[in-house]
Amino acid sequence: MEQPKSQDIHKPSPLEKKKDRMPHIYVLLFIISGLAALLTYLIPAGSFERVPGPNGRESIDPNSFVTVDASPVSFMDFMLAIPVGMASASEIIFFTFIIGGMFMVLRRTEIIEIGVDRLARKFQHKSIAVIPVLLTLFAVVATTIGTPELSLVYIPVLIPLFISLGYDSMTAAGIALISTALGFTAGVMNPGTVGISQQISGLETYSGFGLRVVVLLVIVLIGSFYIMRYAKKVKQDPLKSYTHEEDEIKRVKYKDALKQPAKRATKRQLVAIATLPIFFGILVYGVTQLGWFMLEMSGLFIFMGILVGIISGLSLTKVCEAFTEGFREVLMGAIIIGIARSVAIVLEEGQIMDTIVYGLGNLVGQLPSTLSAIGMMTVQLFINFFIPSGSGQALVTMPIMAPLADMLGVTRQTAILAFQFGDGFAHILFPTSGYFMAALVIAGIGWTKWVKFFSPLFFIYMGVGVVFLIYAQLTGWTG
C-alpha cells in the first residue's frame, strides 16, 4: 500500500514554531500585571499628598512623602485590575474605536484609495523622498499639539501608500510612530509635557525654544536616515522585510495598483476630499487653543465620518455599517489599551507607585553631579514603563526633580530636558503604552518584530539624549 508522501503532511516551519512560542500580547501584559501585583508584597507602601497642579490637574507635594500601612493587592483586586484599567483608559479606548470607524467610512467612500493612488503615482520614481517629508511633517504637528496618538490616524493611510510603492507595513508604521514620538519628545510647544513641566518648575512657558528646535532637527534627521536605510533594503529584497509574511494579502491588494488606470474622483468625492483640510484645521485649533483631547477629537471624528460619508454618496445605513466594521478591526488594539493600563492600576492599588518614584528620586540624588542629568533621564525612562503618559509622568515626577535639580547643580530647564528624553522615546517601545500597542495592531505588526526594528534606533536616541544633556549641564542651560 502506497504511503502518503511527506509533502502531503504539513509540517510547521521553524518560523511558525518560533511564532507559536512567542506569548500573545494579552499574555505578556497579564504577566507584567502579575509581576506588578507581586511587587506590592515586596515594596513598602508610601504616598505623597496630592495638591492642585497646572491646568486644574493634580500634582504632588514633593516634601509630603510618608510610608503608610502595607496594602498588597489581593486576588480580588488583581482580578478587577483589567476591568478597572478599561474604565480608566476609556477615553483612549473610545478614541481608538472612533478612529477605526471613521477610517472605514473613508475607505467605503474610496477617497483614501484615490488619495493614495495619486500620491503613489506622484512619488513612484522618487518614492524614498516621501519618507523624510512625511516624517518631518508629522513630527512638526506632534511637537506643536502634543498628540502622538495621531499615529493611529496616519497608519491606515500610509500602509497602502508604501505597499504600493514597493515597501512594507513596517516602513509605514515606522514613519507614523517614530515621527509622532520624535515631535512629542522634542516638545518644542508640547503643552502636555514641556508646558506642564515648566509651570511646575516655575519657568516661563516654552522657554528654551531654541535648543529644543535643534533637538527636533537632529532626531528627525537621524530617524529619516534610519527608516530610509531600512526601506531601501526592503525594496531591493522584499524578503528582508520584518513583515514580509504579514503583508502578503496587502501586497496582493496594493502592490500592482500603479499598473492599473489612475483612479478618478467623482464630483461628490472631490467635495468630500475638500472638506478634509477643514476638519484638520478644526482639530489643530481645538487642541492648541481650546485644550481638546481624546473626547473632543473623538467627537470631531464621528462628525467627520458621517459628513464625509454622506457628501460622498453613502447612505446613513452604509455609514453606520462602516463604523461597525471599523470598530471590529480595531477591537484588539482597544482591548490592549485597557490591559496595559491594568499595570499602573495594580501599582496604585498597592500604594507603591509613589514609593517607586520617591526611591528613584533619592537614587538620582546619590549620583556624582556630572551624571545627575543622565541619571534623571534614566529614572524617567524607568518610570515611563509604569506611567506611560507624558502629562501624567510630568505631574508625578517634576515636583520632585525640579527641586532636586537645584540641590545637584543642574538647571531646572535641563531637568525638564532629561524628562523629555526619558519619557518620549519609550512611548513606542514599552508594551504598557496603550496607544502604541493599538497602533501596532492596526498595522498588523507584532510587538516583538517592532522591538527588533526599533531598538537599535532607540539606543541611538538614548545616546543623542546623553550628548544634549551633557551640553546642557556643562553650559548651565537655562533657556
Coordinates of C-alpha atoms in Angstrom, one line a residue:
M1 CA 0.0 0.0 0.0
E2 CA 1.4 3.4 -1.0
Q3 CA 2.5 5.5 1.9
P4 CA 1.4 9.2 1.9
K5 CA 4.2 11.5 0.7
S6 CA 5.8 13.6 3.3
Q7 CA 5.0 16.8 1.4
D8 CA 1.3 15.9 1.8
I9 CA 1.5 16.4 5.5
H10 CA 2.0 20.0 6.7
K11 CA 5.0 20.4 9.0
P12 CA 5.3 23.6 10.8
S13 CA 8.3 25.7 9.6
P14 CA 10.9 26.9 12.1
L15 CA 9.4 30.4 11.7
E16 CA 5.9 29.1 12.5
K17 CA 7.3 27.2 15.6
K18 CA 9.1 30.3 16.8
K19 CA 5.9 32.4 16.3
D20 CA 3.9 29.8 18.3
R21 CA 6.4 30.1 21.2
M22 CA 6.0 33.9 21.3
P23 CA 3.5 34.8 24.0
H24 CA 0.4 36.6 22.8
I25 CA 0.4 40.3 23.8
Y26 CA -2.5 39.7 26.2
V27 CA -0.4 37.0 27.9
L28 CA 2.6 39.3 28.1
L29 CA 0.7 42.2 29.6
F30 CA -1.1 39.9 32.0
I31 CA 2.3 38.6 33.2
I32 CA 3.6 42.1 33.7
S33 CA 0.5 43.0 35.7
G34 CA 1.0 39.9 37.8
L35 CA 4.6 40.9 38.5
A36 CA 3.4 44.3 39.5
A37 CA 1.0 42.7 41.9
L38 CA 3.9 40.7 43.4
L39 CA 5.9 43.9 43.9
T40 CA 3.1 45.2 46.2
Y41 CA 4.1 42.5 48.6
L42 CA 7.8 43.3 48.4
I43 CA 8.0 47.1 48.2
P44 CA 6.8 49.2 51.2
A45 CA 3.7 51.3 50.6
G46 CA 4.0 55.0 50.6
S47 CA 2.2 58.1 49.5
F48 CA 2.6 61.8 48.5
E49 CA 0.0 64.4 49.3
R50 CA -1.9 65.5 46.2
V51 CA -2.2 69.2 45.6
P52 CA -3.7 71.3 42.8
G53 CA -1.4 71.4 39.7
P54 CA -1.2 73.2 36.4
N55 CA -4.4 73.3 34.3
G56 CA -6.5 72.1 37.2
R57 CA -4.8 68.7 37.4
E58 CA -3.5 67.1 40.5
S59 CA 0.2 67.1 41.2
I60 CA 2.2 66.0 44.3
D61 CA 3.8 67.8 47.2
P62 CA 7.5 66.6 47.0
N63 CA 8.0 67.1 50.7
S64 CA 5.0 65.1 51.8
F65 CA 6.1 61.5 51.2
V66 CA 5.2 59.2 54.1
T67 CA 5.2 55.5 54.5
V68 CA 1.7 54.0 55.0
D69 CA 0.3 50.7 56.1
A70 CA 1.0 47.9 53.6
S71 CA -1.9 47.2 51.2
P72 CA -0.7 44.4 48.9
V73 CA -3.0 43.7 46.0
S74 CA -5.5 40.9 46.9
F75 CA -6.6 38.3 44.4
M76 CA -9.9 40.2 44.0
D77 CA -8.1 43.5 43.3
F78 CA -5.9 41.7 40.8
M79 CA -9.0 40.1 39.2
L80 CA -10.6 43.6 38.8
A81 CA -7.4 45.3 37.6
I82 CA -8.1 44.8 33.9
P83 CA -11.8 45.9 34.1
V84 CA -10.8 48.9 36.1
G85 CA -8.0 49.6 33.6
M86 CA -10.6 49.5 30.8
A87 CA -12.7 52.1 32.6
S88 CA -9.7 54.2 33.5
A89 CA -8.4 54.2 29.9
S90 CA -11.9 54.7 28.4
E91 CA -11.1 57.9 26.6
I92 CA -8.3 56.5 24.5
I93 CA -10.2 53.2 24.0
F94 CA -13.2 55.1 22.7
F95 CA -10.8 57.2 20.6
T96 CA -9.3 54.1 19.1
F97 CA -12.7 52.7 18.2
I98 CA -13.8 56.0 16.6
I99 CA -10.5 56.2 14.5
G100 CA -11.2 52.7 13.2
G101 CA -14.8 53.5 12.4
M102 CA -14.1 56.8 10.8
F103 CA -11.4 55.4 8.5
M104 CA -13.6 52.5 7.5
V105 CA -16.2 55.1 6.4
L106 CA -13.5 56.9 4.4
R107 CA -12.5 53.6 2.8
R108 CA -16.1 52.9 1.8
T109 CA -16.2 56.3 0.1
E110 CA -13.0 55.3 -1.8
I111 CA -11.4 58.7 -1.2
I112 CA -8.5 57.2 0.7
E113 CA -7.8 54.9 -2.3
I114 CA -8.0 57.9 -4.6
G115 CA -5.6 59.9 -2.5
V116 CA -3.2 57.1 -2.1
D117 CA -3.3 56.4 -5.8
R118 CA -2.4 60.0 -6.6
L119 CA 0.4 60.1 -4.1
A120 CA 1.9 56.8 -5.2
R121 CA 1.9 57.9 -8.9
K122 CA 3.5 61.2 -8.0
F123 CA 6.3 59.7 -6.0
Q124 CA 6.7 56.4 -7.8
H125 CA 10.1 57.4 -9.4
K126 CA 11.4 59.2 -6.2
S127 CA 9.5 57.3 -3.6
I128 CA 12.3 57.3 -1.0
A129 CA 12.0 61.1 -0.8
V130 CA 8.5 60.9 0.7
I131 CA 9.9 59.4 3.9
P132 CA 11.7 62.5 5.3
V133 CA 8.9 64.7 4.0
L134 CA 6.2 62.9 5.9
L135 CA 8.5 62.2 9.0
T136 CA 9.2 66.0 9.3
L137 CA 5.5 67.0 8.7
F138 CA 4.1 64.6 11.3
A139 CA 6.9 65.5 13.8
V140 CA 6.1 69.2 13.5
V141 CA 2.4 68.5 14.1
A142 CA 3.2 66.4 17.2
T143 CA 5.7 68.8 18.6
T144 CA 3.0 71.6 18.3
I145 CA -0.1 69.9 19.6
G146 CA 1.5 67.1 21.7
T147 CA -0.7 64.2 20.4
P148 CA 1.4 61.2 19.4
E149 CA -1.9 59.3 19.3
L150 CA -2.4 60.8 15.8
S151 CA -0.2 57.9 14.7
L152 CA -3.4 55.9 14.8
V153 CA -4.8 58.2 12.2
Y154 CA -1.8 58.1 9.9
I155 CA -1.2 54.3 9.8
P156 CA -4.3 53.3 7.8
V157 CA -3.3 55.8 5.1
L158 CA 0.4 55.1 5.0
I159 CA 0.2 51.3 4.7
P160 CA -1.5 51.2 1.3
L161 CA 0.7 54.0 0.1
F162 CA 4.0 52.4 1.0
I163 CA 3.0 48.9 -0.1
S164 CA 2.0 50.3 -3.5
L165 CA 5.4 52.0 -3.7
G166 CA 7.2 48.7 -3.0
Y167 CA 7.9 48.9 0.7
D168 CA 6.2 47.3 3.7
S169 CA 4.0 47.9 6.7
M170 CA 7.0 48.3 9.0
T171 CA 8.1 51.3 6.9
A172 CA 4.6 52.9 7.1
A173 CA 4.2 52.2 10.8
G174 CA 7.8 53.4 11.4
I175 CA 7.0 56.8 9.8
A176 CA 3.8 57.2 11.8
L177 CA 5.0 56.1 15.2
I178 CA 8.6 57.4 15.1
S179 CA 7.6 60.8 13.7
T180 CA 4.9 61.5 16.3
A181 CA 7.2 60.2 19.1
L182 CA 10.0 62.5 17.9
G183 CA 7.8 65.6 17.8
F184 CA 6.4 64.6 21.2
T185 CA 9.8 64.1 22.7
A186 CA 11.4 67.4 21.4
G187 CA 8.3 69.1 22.8
V188 CA 9.0 72.5 21.2
M189 CA 5.5 73.6 22.1
N190 CA 4.1 70.4 23.7
P191 CA 1.5 71.6 26.3
G192 CA 1.3 68.1 27.9
T193 CA 5.0 67.7 28.8
V194 CA 7.1 70.8 28.4
G195 CA 4.2 73.2 29.2
I196 CA 3.2 71.4 32.4
S197 CA 6.8 70.7 33.5
Q198 CA 7.8 74.4 33.1
Q199 CA 4.7 75.5 35.1
I200 CA 5.6 73.1 37.9
S201 CA 9.2 74.2 37.8
G202 CA 8.4 77.9 37.8
L203 CA 9.9 78.6 34.4
E204 CA 8.5 80.7 31.6
T205 CA 6.3 78.5 29.4
Y206 CA 8.0 77.2 26.3
S207 CA 11.3 78.9 27.3
G208 CA 14.4 77.0 25.9
F209 CA 12.7 77.0 22.5
G210 CA 16.0 77.3 20.5
L211 CA 17.7 74.2 21.9
R212 CA 14.5 72.1 21.6
V213 CA 14.3 73.0 17.9
V214 CA 17.8 71.8 17.4
V215 CA 16.9 68.6 19.2
L216 CA 13.9 68.1 16.9
L217 CA 16.0 68.7 13.8
V218 CA 18.7 66.3 14.9
I219 CA 16.4 63.4 15.9
V220 CA 14.2 63.8 12.8
L221 CA 17.3 63.7 10.6
I222 CA 18.5 60.5 12.3
G223 CA 15.1 59.0 12.1
S224 CA 14.7 59.8 8.4
F225 CA 18.1 58.2 7.6
Y226 CA 17.3 55.1 9.7
I227 CA 13.9 54.4 8.0
M228 CA 15.2 55.2 4.5
R229 CA 18.0 52.7 5.0
Y230 CA 15.6 50.0 6.1
A231 CA 13.1 50.9 3.2
K232 CA 15.9 50.6 0.6
K233 CA 16.8 47.2 1.8
V234 CA 13.1 46.1 1.6
K235 CA 12.7 47.4 -1.9
Q236 CA 15.8 45.7 -3.1
D237 CA 15.0 42.4 -1.4
P238 CA 11.4 42.1 0.0
L239 CA 12.4 39.0 2.0
K240 CA 14.4 41.4 4.3
S241 CA 11.1 42.9 5.4
Y242 CA 10.2 42.2 9.0
T243 CA 6.6 42.0 7.9
H244 CA 7.0 40.0 4.7
E245 CA 4.5 37.3 5.7
E246 CA 2.1 39.7 7.4
D247 CA 2.0 41.8 4.2
E248 CA 1.1 39.0 1.8
I249 CA -2.6 39.9 1.5
K250 CA -1.7 43.7 1.4
R251 CA 0.7 43.2 -1.4
V252 CA -1.9 41.4 -3.5
K253 CA -4.3 44.3 -2.9
Y254 CA -1.9 47.2 -3.3
K255 CA 1.3 46.2 -5.0
D256 CA 0.1 46.3 -8.6
A257 CA -2.1 49.4 -8.1
L258 CA 0.2 51.6 -10.2
K259 CA -0.2 49.2 -13.2
Q260 CA -3.9 49.9 -13.2
P261 CA -5.5 53.0 -14.7
A262 CA -5.5 56.0 -12.4
K263 CA -8.5 56.3 -10.1
R264 CA -10.8 59.2 -11.0
A265 CA -12.8 61.0 -8.3
T266 CA -16.4 61.9 -8.8
K267 CA -17.7 65.4 -8.1
R268 CA -19.1 64.3 -4.8
Q269 CA -15.8 62.6 -3.9
L270 CA -13.9 65.8 -4.8
V271 CA -16.2 67.9 -2.5
A272 CA -15.6 65.3 0.3
I273 CA -11.9 65.5 -0.2
A274 CA -12.0 69.3 0.0
T275 CA -13.6 69.1 3.5
L276 CA -10.7 67.1 5.0
P277 CA -8.3 70.0 5.4
I278 CA -11.1 72.0 7.1
F279 CA -11.6 69.2 9.7
F280 CA -7.8 69.1 10.2
G281 CA -7.7 72.8 10.8
I282 CA -10.5 72.5 13.3
L283 CA -8.5 69.7 15.0
V284 CA -5.4 71.8 15.3
Y285 CA -7.3 74.8 16.6
G286 CA -9.2 72.8 19.1
V287 CA -6.1 71.1 20.5
T288 CA -3.9 74.2 20.6
Q289 CA -6.4 76.9 21.5
L290 CA -9.3 75.1 23.3
G291 CA -7.4 72.4 25.1
W292 CA -9.1 69.5 23.3
F293 CA -8.0 65.9 24.0
M294 CA -9.4 62.4 23.3
L295 CA -13.1 63.0 23.9
E296 CA -13.3 66.2 21.8
M297 CA -11.2 64.7 19.0
S298 CA -13.4 61.6 19.0
G299 CA -16.5 63.7 18.7
L300 CA -14.9 65.6 15.8
F301 CA -14.0 62.3 14.0
I302 CA -17.5 61.0 14.4
F303 CA -18.9 64.1 12.8
M304 CA -16.3 63.9 10.1
G305 CA -17.1 60.3 9.2
I306 CA -20.8 61.0 9.0
L307 CA -20.5 64.2 7.0
V308 CA -17.8 63.0 4.6
G309 CA -19.7 59.7 4.0
I310 CA -22.9 61.5 3.2
I311 CA -21.2 64.0 0.9
S312 CA -19.5 61.1 -0.9
G313 CA -22.8 59.5 -1.6
L314 CA -23.1 56.9 1.2
S315 CA -26.5 56.3 2.8
L316 CA -26.8 56.6 6.6
T317 CA -27.1 52.9 6.8
K318 CA -23.9 52.4 4.9
V319 CA -22.1 54.9 7.1
C320 CA -23.3 53.0 10.2
E321 CA -22.3 49.7 8.8
A322 CA -18.8 51.1 8.0
F323 CA -18.4 52.4 11.6
T324 CA -19.4 49.0 12.9
E325 CA -16.9 47.2 10.6
G326 CA -14.2 49.7 11.6
F327 CA -14.9 49.0 15.3
R328 CA -14.3 45.3 14.7
E329 CA -11.0 45.9 13.0
V330 CA -9.5 47.8 16.0
L331 CA -11.1 45.8 18.7
M332 CA -7.9 44.0 19.7
G333 CA -6.0 47.3 19.8
A334 CA -8.6 48.9 22.0
I335 CA -8.6 45.9 24.5
I336 CA -4.8 46.1 24.7
I337 CA -5.0 49.7 25.9
G338 CA -7.1 48.6 28.9
I339 CA -4.9 45.6 29.7
A340 CA -1.8 47.8 29.6
R341 CA -3.4 50.3 31.9
S342 CA -4.0 47.5 34.5
V343 CA -0.3 47.5 35.3
A344 CA -0.5 51.1 36.7
I345 CA -3.8 50.3 38.4
V346 CA -2.1 47.4 40.3
L347 CA 0.7 49.6 41.5
E348 CA -1.7 52.4 42.5
E349 CA -3.9 50.0 44.4
G350 CA -0.9 48.6 46.2
Q351 CA 0.3 52.1 47.0
I352 CA 3.8 51.5 45.8
M353 CA 3.8 53.8 42.7
D354 CA 4.7 56.8 44.9
T355 CA 7.3 54.7 46.7
I356 CA 9.0 53.8 43.4
V357 CA 9.0 57.5 42.3
Y358 CA 10.4 58.6 45.7
G359 CA 13.1 55.9 45.8
L360 CA 14.3 56.6 42.3
G361 CA 14.4 60.4 43.0
N362 CA 16.6 59.6 46.0
L363 CA 18.8 57.4 43.9
V364 CA 19.5 60.3 41.5
G365 CA 20.5 62.4 44.5
Q366 CA 23.3 60.0 45.3
L367 CA 24.9 60.3 41.8
P368 CA 28.0 62.5 41.1
S369 CA 27.0 65.9 39.8
T370 CA 28.4 65.2 36.4
L371 CA 26.0 62.3 36.0
S372 CA 22.9 63.8 37.6
A373 CA 21.2 64.8 34.4
I374 CA 21.8 61.5 32.8
G375 CA 20.6 59.8 35.9
M376 CA 17.4 61.8 35.7
M377 CA 16.8 60.7 32.2
T378 CA 17.4 57.0 33.2
V379 CA 15.0 57.3 36.1
Q380 CA 12.3 59.0 33.9
L381 CA 12.8 56.1 31.3
F382 CA 12.2 53.5 34.0
I383 CA 9.1 55.4 35.4
N384 CA 7.6 55.6 31.9
F385 CA 7.1 51.9 32.0
F386 CA 4.7 52.3 34.8
I387 CA 3.3 55.7 33.9
P388 CA 3.0 55.7 30.0
S389 CA 1.5 59.2 29.9
G390 CA 3.6 62.2 29.3
S391 CA 1.5 64.7 31.2
G392 CA 0.8 62.1 34.0
Q393 CA 4.5 61.5 34.4
A394 CA 5.3 65.2 34.5
L395 CA 2.7 65.8 37.2
V396 CA 4.2 63.0 39.4
T397 CA 7.9 63.4 38.8
M398 CA 8.7 67.0 38.1
P399 CA 7.7 68.3 41.6
I400 CA 10.5 66.0 42.8
M401 CA 13.0 66.5 40.0
A402 CA 12.8 70.3 39.9
P403 CA 14.0 71.0 43.5
L404 CA 16.3 68.0 43.3
A405 CA 18.0 69.6 40.3
D406 CA 18.7 72.8 42.4
M407 CA 20.4 70.6 45.0
L408 CA 22.5 68.8 42.4
G409 CA 23.6 71.9 40.5
V410 CA 21.5 71.1 37.4
T411 CA 19.3 73.7 35.9
R412 CA 15.6 73.1 36.0
Q413 CA 15.5 73.5 32.3
T414 CA 18.0 70.6 32.0
A415 CA 15.9 68.5 34.3
I416 CA 12.9 69.0 32.0
L417 CA 15.0 68.0 29.0
A418 CA 16.0 64.8 30.9
F419 CA 12.3 64.1 31.5
Q420 CA 11.6 64.7 27.8
F421 CA 14.2 62.2 26.6
G422 CA 13.3 59.6 29.3
D423 CA 9.6 59.8 28.7
G424 CA 9.3 60.4 24.9
F425 CA 11.2 57.7 23.1
A426 CA 9.8 54.9 25.4
H427 CA 6.3 55.6 24.3
I428 CA 6.9 53.5 21.2
L429 CA 8.9 50.7 23.0
F430 CA 7.2 49.6 26.2
P431 CA 4.2 47.3 25.9
T432 CA 2.4 49.3 28.6
S433 CA 1.9 52.2 26.2
G434 CA -1.7 51.7 25.2
Y435 CA -1.9 53.8 22.0
F436 CA 1.4 52.4 20.7
M437 CA 0.2 48.8 21.1
A438 CA -3.1 49.7 19.5
A439 CA -1.2 51.2 16.5
L440 CA 0.8 48.0 16.1
V441 CA -2.5 46.0 16.0
I442 CA -3.9 48.4 13.4
A443 CA -0.7 48.0 11.3
G444 CA -0.7 44.2 11.7
I445 CA 2.7 44.2 13.3
G446 CA 3.7 42.1 16.3
W447 CA 5.4 43.8 19.3
T448 CA 8.5 41.6 19.2
K449 CA 9.1 42.4 15.5
W450 CA 8.7 46.1 16.2
V451 CA 11.2 45.9 19.0
K452 CA 13.7 44.2 16.6
F453 CA 13.2 47.0 14.1
F454 CA 13.1 50.0 16.5
S455 CA 15.5 49.0 19.4
P456 CA 18.8 50.0 17.5
L457 CA 17.3 53.4 16.8
F458 CA 16.1 53.7 20.4
F459 CA 19.6 53.2 21.8
I460 CA 20.9 55.8 19.2
Y461 CA 18.4 58.2 20.6
M462 CA 19.4 57.5 24.1
G463 CA 22.9 58.3 23.1
V464 CA 21.7 61.6 21.5
G465 CA 19.9 62.4 24.7
V466 CA 23.1 61.9 26.7
V467 CA 25.0 64.2 24.4
F468 CA 22.4 67.0 24.7
L469 CA 22.2 66.6 28.4
I470 CA 26.0 66.9 28.8
Y471 CA 25.9 70.0 26.7
A472 CA 23.1 71.5 28.7
Q473 CA 24.8 70.7 32.0
L474 CA 28.2 72.0 31.0
T475 CA 26.7 75.3 29.7
G476 CA 24.3 75.7 32.6
W477 CA 21.5 75.9 30.1
T478 CA 18.5 77.9 31.4
G479 CA 16.8 78.6 28.1

